[in-house]
Short mmCIF file of C-alpha atoms and ligand atoms in Angstrom, two decimals:
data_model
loop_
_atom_site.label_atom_id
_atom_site.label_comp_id
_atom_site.label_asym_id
_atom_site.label_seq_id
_atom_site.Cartn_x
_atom_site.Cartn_y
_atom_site.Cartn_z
CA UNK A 25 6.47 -39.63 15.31
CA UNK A 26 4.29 -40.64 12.46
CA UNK A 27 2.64 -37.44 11.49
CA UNK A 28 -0.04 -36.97 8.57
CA UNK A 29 0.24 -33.23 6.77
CA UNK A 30 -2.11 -31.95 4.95
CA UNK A 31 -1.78 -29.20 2.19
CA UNK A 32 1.52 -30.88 1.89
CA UNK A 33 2.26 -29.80 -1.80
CA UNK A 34 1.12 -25.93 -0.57
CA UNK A 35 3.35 -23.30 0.55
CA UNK A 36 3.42 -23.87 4.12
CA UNK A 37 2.63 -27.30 4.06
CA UNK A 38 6.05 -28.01 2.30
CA UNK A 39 8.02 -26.36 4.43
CA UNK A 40 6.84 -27.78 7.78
CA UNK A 41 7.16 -31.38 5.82
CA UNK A 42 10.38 -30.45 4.60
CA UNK A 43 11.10 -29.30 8.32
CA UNK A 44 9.34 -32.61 10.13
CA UNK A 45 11.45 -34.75 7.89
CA UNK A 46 14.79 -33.17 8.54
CA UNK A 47 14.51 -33.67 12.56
CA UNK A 48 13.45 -37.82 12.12
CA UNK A 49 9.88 -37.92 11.49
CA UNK A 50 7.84 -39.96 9.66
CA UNK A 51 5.43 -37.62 7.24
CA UNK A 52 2.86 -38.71 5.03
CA UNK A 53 1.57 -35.78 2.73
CA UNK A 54 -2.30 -35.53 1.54
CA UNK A 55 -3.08 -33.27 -1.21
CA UNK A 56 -5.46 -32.92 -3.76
CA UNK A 57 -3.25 -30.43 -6.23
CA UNK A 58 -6.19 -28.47 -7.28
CA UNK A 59 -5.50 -25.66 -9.58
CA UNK A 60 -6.25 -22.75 -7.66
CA UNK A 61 -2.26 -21.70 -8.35
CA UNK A 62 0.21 -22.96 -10.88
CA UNK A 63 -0.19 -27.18 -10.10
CA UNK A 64 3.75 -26.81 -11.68
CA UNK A 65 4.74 -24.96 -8.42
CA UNK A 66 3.17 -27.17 -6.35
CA UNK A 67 5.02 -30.29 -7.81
CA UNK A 68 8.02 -28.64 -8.00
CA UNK A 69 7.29 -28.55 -4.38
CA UNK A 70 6.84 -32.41 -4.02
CA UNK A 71 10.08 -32.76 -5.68
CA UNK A 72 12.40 -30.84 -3.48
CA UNK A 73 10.92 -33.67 -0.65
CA UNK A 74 12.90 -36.88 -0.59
CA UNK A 75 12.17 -39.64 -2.08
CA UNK A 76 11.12 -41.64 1.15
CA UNK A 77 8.59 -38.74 1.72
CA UNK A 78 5.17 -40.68 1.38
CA UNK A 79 2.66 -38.57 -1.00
CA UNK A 80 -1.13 -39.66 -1.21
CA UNK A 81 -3.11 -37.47 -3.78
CA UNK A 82 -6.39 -37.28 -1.85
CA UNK A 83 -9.23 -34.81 -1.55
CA UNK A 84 -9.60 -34.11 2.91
CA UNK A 85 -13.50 -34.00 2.18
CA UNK A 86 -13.74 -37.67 1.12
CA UNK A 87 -14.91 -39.25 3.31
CA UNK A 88 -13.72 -43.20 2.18
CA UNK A 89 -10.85 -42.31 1.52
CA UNK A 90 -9.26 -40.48 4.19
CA UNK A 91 -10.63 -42.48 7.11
CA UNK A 92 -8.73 -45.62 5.13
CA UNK A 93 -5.96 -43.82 4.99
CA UNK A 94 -6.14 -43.28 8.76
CA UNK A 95 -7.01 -46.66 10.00
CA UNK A 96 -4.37 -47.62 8.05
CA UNK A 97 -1.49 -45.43 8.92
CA UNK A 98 -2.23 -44.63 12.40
CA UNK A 99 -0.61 -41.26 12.56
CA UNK A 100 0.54 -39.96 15.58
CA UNK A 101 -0.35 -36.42 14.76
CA UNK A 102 -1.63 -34.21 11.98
CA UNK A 103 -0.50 -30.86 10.89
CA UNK A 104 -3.85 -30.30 9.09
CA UNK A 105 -2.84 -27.20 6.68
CA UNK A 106 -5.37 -28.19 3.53
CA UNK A 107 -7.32 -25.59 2.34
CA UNK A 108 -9.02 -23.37 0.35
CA UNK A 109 -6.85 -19.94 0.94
CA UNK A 110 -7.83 -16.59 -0.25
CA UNK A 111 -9.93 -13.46 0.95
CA UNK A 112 -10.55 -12.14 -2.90
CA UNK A 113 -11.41 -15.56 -4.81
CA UNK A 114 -13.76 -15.91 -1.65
CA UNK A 115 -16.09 -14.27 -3.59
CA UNK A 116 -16.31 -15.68 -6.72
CA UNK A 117 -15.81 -19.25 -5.77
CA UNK A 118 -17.65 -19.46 -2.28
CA UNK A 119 -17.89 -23.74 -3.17
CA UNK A 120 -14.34 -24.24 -3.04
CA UNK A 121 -14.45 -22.96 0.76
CA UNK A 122 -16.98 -24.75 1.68
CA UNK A 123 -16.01 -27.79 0.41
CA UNK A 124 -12.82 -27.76 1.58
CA UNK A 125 -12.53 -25.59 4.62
CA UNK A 126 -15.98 -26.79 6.18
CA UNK A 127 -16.22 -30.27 5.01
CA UNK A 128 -13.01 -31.40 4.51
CA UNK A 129 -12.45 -30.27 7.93
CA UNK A 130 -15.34 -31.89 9.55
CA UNK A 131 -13.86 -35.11 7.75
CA UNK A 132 -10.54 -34.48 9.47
CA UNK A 133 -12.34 -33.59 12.97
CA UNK A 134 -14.43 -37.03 12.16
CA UNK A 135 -10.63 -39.28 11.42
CA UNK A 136 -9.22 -38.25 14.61
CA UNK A 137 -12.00 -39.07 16.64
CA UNK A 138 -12.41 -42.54 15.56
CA UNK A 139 -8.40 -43.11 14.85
CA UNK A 140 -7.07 -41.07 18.11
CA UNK A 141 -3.82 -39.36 17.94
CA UNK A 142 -1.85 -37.13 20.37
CA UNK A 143 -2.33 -33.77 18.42
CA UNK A 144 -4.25 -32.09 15.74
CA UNK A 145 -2.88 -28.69 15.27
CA UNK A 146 -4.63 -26.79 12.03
CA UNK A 147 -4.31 -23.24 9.82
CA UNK A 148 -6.41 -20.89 11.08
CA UNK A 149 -5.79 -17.11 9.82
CA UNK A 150 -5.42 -13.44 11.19
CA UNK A 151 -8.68 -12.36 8.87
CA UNK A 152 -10.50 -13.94 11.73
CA UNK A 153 -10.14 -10.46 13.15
CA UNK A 154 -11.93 -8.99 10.38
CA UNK A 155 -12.29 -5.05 10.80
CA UNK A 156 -11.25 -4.91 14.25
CA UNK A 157 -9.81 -2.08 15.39
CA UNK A 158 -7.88 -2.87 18.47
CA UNK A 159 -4.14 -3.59 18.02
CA UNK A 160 -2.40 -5.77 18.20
CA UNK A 161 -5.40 -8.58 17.81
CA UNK A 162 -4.80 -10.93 20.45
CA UNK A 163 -6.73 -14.41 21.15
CA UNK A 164 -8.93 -13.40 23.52
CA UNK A 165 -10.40 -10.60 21.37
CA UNK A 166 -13.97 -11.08 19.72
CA UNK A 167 -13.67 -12.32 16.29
CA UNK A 168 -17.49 -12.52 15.28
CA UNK A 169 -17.45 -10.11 12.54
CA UNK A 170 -15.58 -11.70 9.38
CA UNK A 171 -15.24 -10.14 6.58
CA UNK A 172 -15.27 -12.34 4.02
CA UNK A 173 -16.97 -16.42 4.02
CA UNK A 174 -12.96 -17.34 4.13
CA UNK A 175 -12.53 -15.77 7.30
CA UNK A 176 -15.95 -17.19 8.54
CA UNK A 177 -14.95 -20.98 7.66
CA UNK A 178 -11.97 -20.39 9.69
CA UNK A 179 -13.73 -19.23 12.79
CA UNK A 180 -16.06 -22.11 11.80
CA UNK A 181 -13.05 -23.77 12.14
CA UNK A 182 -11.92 -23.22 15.63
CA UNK A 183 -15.52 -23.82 17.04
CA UNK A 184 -15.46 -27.22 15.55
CA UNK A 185 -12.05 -28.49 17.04
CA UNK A 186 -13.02 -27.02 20.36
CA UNK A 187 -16.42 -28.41 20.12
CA UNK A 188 -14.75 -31.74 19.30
CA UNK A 189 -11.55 -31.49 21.71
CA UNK A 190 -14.56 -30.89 24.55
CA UNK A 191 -16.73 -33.63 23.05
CA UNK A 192 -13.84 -36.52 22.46
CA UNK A 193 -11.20 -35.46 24.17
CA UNK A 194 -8.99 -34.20 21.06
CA UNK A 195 -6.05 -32.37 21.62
CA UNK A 196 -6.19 -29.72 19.26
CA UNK A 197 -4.80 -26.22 18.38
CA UNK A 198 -5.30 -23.76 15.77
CA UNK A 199 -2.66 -21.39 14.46
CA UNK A 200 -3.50 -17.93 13.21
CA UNK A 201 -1.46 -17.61 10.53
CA UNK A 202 -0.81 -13.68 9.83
CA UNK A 203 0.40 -12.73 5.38
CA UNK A 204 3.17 -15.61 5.17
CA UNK A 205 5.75 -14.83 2.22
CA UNK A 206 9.16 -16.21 1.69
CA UNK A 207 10.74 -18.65 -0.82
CA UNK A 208 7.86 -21.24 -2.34
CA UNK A 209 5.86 -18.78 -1.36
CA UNK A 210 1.70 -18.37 -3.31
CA UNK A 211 1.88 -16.71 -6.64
CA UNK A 212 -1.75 -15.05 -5.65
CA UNK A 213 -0.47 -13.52 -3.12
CA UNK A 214 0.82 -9.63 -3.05
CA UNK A 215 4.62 -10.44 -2.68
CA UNK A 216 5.12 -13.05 -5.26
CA UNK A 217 2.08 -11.35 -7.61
CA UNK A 218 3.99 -7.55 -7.27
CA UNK A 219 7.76 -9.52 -7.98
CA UNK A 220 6.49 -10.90 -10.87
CA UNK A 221 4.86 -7.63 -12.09
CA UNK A 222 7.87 -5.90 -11.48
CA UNK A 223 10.53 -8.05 -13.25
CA UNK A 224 8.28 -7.98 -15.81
CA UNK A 225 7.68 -3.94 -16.11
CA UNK A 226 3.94 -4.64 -15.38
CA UNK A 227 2.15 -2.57 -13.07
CA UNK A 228 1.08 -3.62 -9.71
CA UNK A 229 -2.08 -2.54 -8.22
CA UNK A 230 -1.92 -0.92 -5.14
CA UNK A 231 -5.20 -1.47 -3.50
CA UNK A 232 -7.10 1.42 -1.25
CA UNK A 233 -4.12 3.59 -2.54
CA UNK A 234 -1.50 1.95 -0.46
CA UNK A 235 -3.60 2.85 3.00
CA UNK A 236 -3.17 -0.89 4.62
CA UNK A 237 -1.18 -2.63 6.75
CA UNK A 238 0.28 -6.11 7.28
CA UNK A 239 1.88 -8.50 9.38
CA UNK A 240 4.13 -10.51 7.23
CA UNK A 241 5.29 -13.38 8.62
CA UNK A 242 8.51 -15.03 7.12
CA UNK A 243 7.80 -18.60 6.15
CA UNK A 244 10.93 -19.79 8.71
CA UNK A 245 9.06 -18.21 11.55
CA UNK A 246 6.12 -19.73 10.76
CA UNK A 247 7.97 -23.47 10.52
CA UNK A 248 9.25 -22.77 13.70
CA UNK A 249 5.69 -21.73 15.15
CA UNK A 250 4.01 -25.03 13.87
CA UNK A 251 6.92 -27.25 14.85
CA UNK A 252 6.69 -25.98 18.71
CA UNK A 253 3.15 -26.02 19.28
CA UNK A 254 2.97 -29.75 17.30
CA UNK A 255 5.60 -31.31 20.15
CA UNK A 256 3.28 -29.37 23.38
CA UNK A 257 -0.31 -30.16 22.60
CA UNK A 258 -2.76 -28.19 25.20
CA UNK A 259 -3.53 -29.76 28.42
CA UNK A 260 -6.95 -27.64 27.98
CA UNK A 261 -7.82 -29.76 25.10
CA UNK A 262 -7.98 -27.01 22.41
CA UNK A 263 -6.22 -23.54 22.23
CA UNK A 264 -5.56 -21.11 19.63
CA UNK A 265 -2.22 -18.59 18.87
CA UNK A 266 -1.32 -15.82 16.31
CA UNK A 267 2.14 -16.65 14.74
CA UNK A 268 2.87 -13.36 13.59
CA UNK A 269 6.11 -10.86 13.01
CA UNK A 270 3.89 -8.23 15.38
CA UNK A 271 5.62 -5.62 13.35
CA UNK A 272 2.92 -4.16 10.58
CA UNK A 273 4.30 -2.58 7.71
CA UNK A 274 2.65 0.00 5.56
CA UNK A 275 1.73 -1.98 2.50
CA UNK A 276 3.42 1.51 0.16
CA UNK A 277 6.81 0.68 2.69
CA UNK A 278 6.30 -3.09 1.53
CA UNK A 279 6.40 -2.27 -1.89
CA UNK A 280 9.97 0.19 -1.02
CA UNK A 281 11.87 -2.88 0.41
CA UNK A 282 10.68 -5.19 -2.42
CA UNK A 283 12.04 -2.83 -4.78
CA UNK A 284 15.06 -2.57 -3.42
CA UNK A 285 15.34 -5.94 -2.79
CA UNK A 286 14.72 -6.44 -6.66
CA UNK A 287 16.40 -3.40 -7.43
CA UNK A 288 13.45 -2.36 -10.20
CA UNK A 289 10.69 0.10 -9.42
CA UNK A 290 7.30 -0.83 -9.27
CA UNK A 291 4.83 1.11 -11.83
CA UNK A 292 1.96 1.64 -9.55
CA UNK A 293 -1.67 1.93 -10.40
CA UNK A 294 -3.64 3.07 -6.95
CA UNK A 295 -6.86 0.98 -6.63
CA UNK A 296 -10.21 1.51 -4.40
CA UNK A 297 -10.24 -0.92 -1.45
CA UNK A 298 -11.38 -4.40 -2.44
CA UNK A 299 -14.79 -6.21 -1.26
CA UNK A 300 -13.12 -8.40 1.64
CA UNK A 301 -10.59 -7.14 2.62
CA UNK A 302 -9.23 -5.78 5.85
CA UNK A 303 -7.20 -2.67 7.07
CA UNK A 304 -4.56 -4.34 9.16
CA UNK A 305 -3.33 -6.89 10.39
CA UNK A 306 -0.86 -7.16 13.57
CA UNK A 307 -0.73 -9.86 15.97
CA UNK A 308 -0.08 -9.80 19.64
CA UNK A 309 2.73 -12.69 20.09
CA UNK A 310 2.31 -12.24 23.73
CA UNK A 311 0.56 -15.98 24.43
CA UNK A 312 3.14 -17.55 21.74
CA UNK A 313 6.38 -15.95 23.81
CA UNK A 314 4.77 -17.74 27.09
CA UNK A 315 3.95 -20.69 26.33
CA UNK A 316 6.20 -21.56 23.21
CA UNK A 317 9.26 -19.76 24.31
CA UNK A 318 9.82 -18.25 20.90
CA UNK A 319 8.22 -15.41 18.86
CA UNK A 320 8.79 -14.66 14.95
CA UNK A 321 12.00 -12.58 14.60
CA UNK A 322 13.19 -12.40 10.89
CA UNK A 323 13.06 -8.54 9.46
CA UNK A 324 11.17 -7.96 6.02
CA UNK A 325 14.53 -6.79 4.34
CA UNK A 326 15.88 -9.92 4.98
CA UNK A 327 13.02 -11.87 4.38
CA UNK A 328 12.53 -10.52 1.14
CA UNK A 329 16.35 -10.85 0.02
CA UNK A 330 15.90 -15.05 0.61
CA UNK A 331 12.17 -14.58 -1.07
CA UNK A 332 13.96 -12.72 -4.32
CA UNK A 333 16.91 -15.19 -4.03
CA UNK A 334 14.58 -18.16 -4.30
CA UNK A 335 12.37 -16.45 -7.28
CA UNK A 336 15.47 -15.67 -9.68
CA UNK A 337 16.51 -19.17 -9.24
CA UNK A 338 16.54 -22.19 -11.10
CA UNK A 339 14.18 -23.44 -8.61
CA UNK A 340 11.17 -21.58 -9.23
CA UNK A 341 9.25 -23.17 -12.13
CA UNK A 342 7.32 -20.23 -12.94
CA UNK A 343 10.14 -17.67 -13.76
N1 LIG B 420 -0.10 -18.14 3.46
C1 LIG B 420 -0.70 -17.32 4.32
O1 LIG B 420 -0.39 -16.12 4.41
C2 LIG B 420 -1.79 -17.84 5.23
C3 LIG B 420 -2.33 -16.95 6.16
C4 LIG B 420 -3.33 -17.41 7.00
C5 LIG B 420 -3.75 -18.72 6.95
N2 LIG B 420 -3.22 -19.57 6.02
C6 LIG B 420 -3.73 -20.95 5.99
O2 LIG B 420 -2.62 -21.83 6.04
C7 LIG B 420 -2.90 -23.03 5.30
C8 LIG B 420 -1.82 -23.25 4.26
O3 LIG B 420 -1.79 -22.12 3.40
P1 LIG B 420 -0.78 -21.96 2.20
O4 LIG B 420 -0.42 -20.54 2.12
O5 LIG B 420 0.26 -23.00 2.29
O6 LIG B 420 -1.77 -22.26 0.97
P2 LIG B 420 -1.60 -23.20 -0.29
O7 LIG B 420 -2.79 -22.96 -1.16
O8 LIG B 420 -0.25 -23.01 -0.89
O9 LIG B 420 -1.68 -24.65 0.34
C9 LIG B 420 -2.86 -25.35 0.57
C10 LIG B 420 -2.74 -26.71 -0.10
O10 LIG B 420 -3.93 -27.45 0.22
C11 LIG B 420 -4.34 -28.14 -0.93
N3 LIG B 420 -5.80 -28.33 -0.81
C12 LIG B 420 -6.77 -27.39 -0.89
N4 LIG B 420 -7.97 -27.96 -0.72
C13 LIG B 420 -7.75 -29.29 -0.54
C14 LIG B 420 -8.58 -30.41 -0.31
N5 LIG B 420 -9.92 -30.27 -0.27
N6 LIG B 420 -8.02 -31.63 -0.16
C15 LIG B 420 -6.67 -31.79 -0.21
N7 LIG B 420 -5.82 -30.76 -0.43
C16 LIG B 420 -6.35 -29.53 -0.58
C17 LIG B 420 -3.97 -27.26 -2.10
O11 LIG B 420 -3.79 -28.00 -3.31
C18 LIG B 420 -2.67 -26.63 -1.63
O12 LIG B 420 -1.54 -27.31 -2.11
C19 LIG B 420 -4.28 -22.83 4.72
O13 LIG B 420 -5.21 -23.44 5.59
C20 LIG B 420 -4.47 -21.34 4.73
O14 LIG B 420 -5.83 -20.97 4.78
C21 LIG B 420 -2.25 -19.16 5.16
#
């Protein structure tokens, strides 16, 4: 298959190009390598991708460019990862969201209309949940209370695909993503901001004292997740799962395992809760594990081991 990826210099979107390549298929990568992050880690990224990988430097919201790019490749399906990620910068940069996340996905709602391909599966995220209560957060919950305008152009998100997948016909499917870590993983997020802090004897805030939960999801699992839902694209024309470890760890047990994993404690300075941000996160794999066959299996310990591994080698350009 000839599949376009999006985000394809970005954490995820490496790995499931790295992943797409390695079983035969044809990717071509889109990214505009903003500098939201380090732009060294994500072309160190591009690098570890062979060289018959085909990168195009593109921004998804314009919209010349990518509907060339479209008419002329003729992709059989697009992982569309791209995005502005981030609860916290949410806030300060509300823009950058709604460039990318609302218009840039419009754009790529707008390509496969007119250039029709088998699949479109995209990032959603577990902060679609917001404050809910009720765990584990399945599908069918109601997600109308985000918490911060990220989480909002994400459920913006799935209303447009299944507004289009009713309207055109587009197969479509959105992935709830729930706090991915592992090697290549995002420097602003807790587990590669609190390894650096450590190995560096800087202190790591702990936000609302330590009183949170997450779901982290090891970056293999998610691979996996994206790979199998890409190859069975919903004969209801849109659908949406959680992909997440459905095992929610205490964010002050998180912080135990990293430092043993690293084998440094953390100096810990205990912050209020952050404008944003949510209590917990835990998904219900339950719809994943029937109609994917698989569910996310790899333990924090030893998803943190490989995530250390990767950060104390020579691969990590930001060491
Ligand atoms: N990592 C997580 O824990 C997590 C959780 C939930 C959802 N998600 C979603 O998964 C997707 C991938 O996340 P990630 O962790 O790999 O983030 P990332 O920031 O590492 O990757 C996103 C990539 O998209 C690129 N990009 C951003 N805006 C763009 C635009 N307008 N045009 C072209 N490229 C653009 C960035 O340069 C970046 O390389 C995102 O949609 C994110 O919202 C991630």
């Amino acid at each position: 298959m000839k599949i376009l990826v999006t985000g394809a210099a970005g954490f995820i979107g490496y790995h499931v190009s790295k992943a797409l390549i390695a079983r035969g298929d044809e990717v071509v990568g889109v990214d505009n390598m903003n500098d939201y992050y380090d732009v060294r880690l994500k072309q160190a990224r591009l690098k570890e991708l062979p060289a018959y990988f085909s990168f195009v430097r593109m921004d998804v919201a314009d919209r010349e460019a990518l509907p060339a790019l479209f008419a002329k490749e003729r992709f059989d399906a697009v992982v569309h990862l791209a995005a502005q990620a981030g609860v916290r910068y949410s806030l300060e940069n509300p823009e950058a969201y709604i460039d990318s996340n609302l218009v840039g996905f419009a754009n790529v709602l707008e390509c496969c209309r007119h250039n029709p391909v088998r699949h479109l599966v995209y990032a959603s995220s577990s902060s679609v949940y917001g404050g809910n209560t009720k765990v584990p957060f399945e599908e069918t919950d109601n997600v109308d209370n985000p918490k911060s305008l990220y989480a909002a152009t994400k459920k913006a998100n799935e209303l447009m695909a299944s507004c289009y997948s009713s309207l055109y016909g587009i197969k479509a499917t959105g992935l709830r993503f729930f706090t991915v870590y592992g090697p290549w993983g995002r420097p602003d997020m807790a587990p590669m901001l609190f390894t650096d802090a450590i190995l560096a004897g800087r202190p790591i805030k702990v936000f609302n004292n330590g009183n949170m939960r997450r779901d982290f999801t090891y970056i293999d699992d998610i691979v996996e997740g994206v790979v199998r839902v890409l190859d069975k694209a919903p004969v209801a024309g849109h659908e949406v799962y959680n992909i997440g470890c459905s095992n929610p760890v205490m964010l002050m047990d998180f912080i135990s395992e990293l430092e043993r994993a690293l084998g440094r404690e953390a100096v810990k300075e205990y912050m209020p809760m952050q404008a944003g941000d949510v209590l917990q996160t835990y998904a219900s794999t339950a719809k994943l594990e029937r109609d994917m066959g698989y569910r996310p299996k790899v333990q924090l310990a030893d998803g943190l081991r490989q995530m250390v591994e990767w950060y104390l080698s020579d691969k990590n350009p930001l060491k």
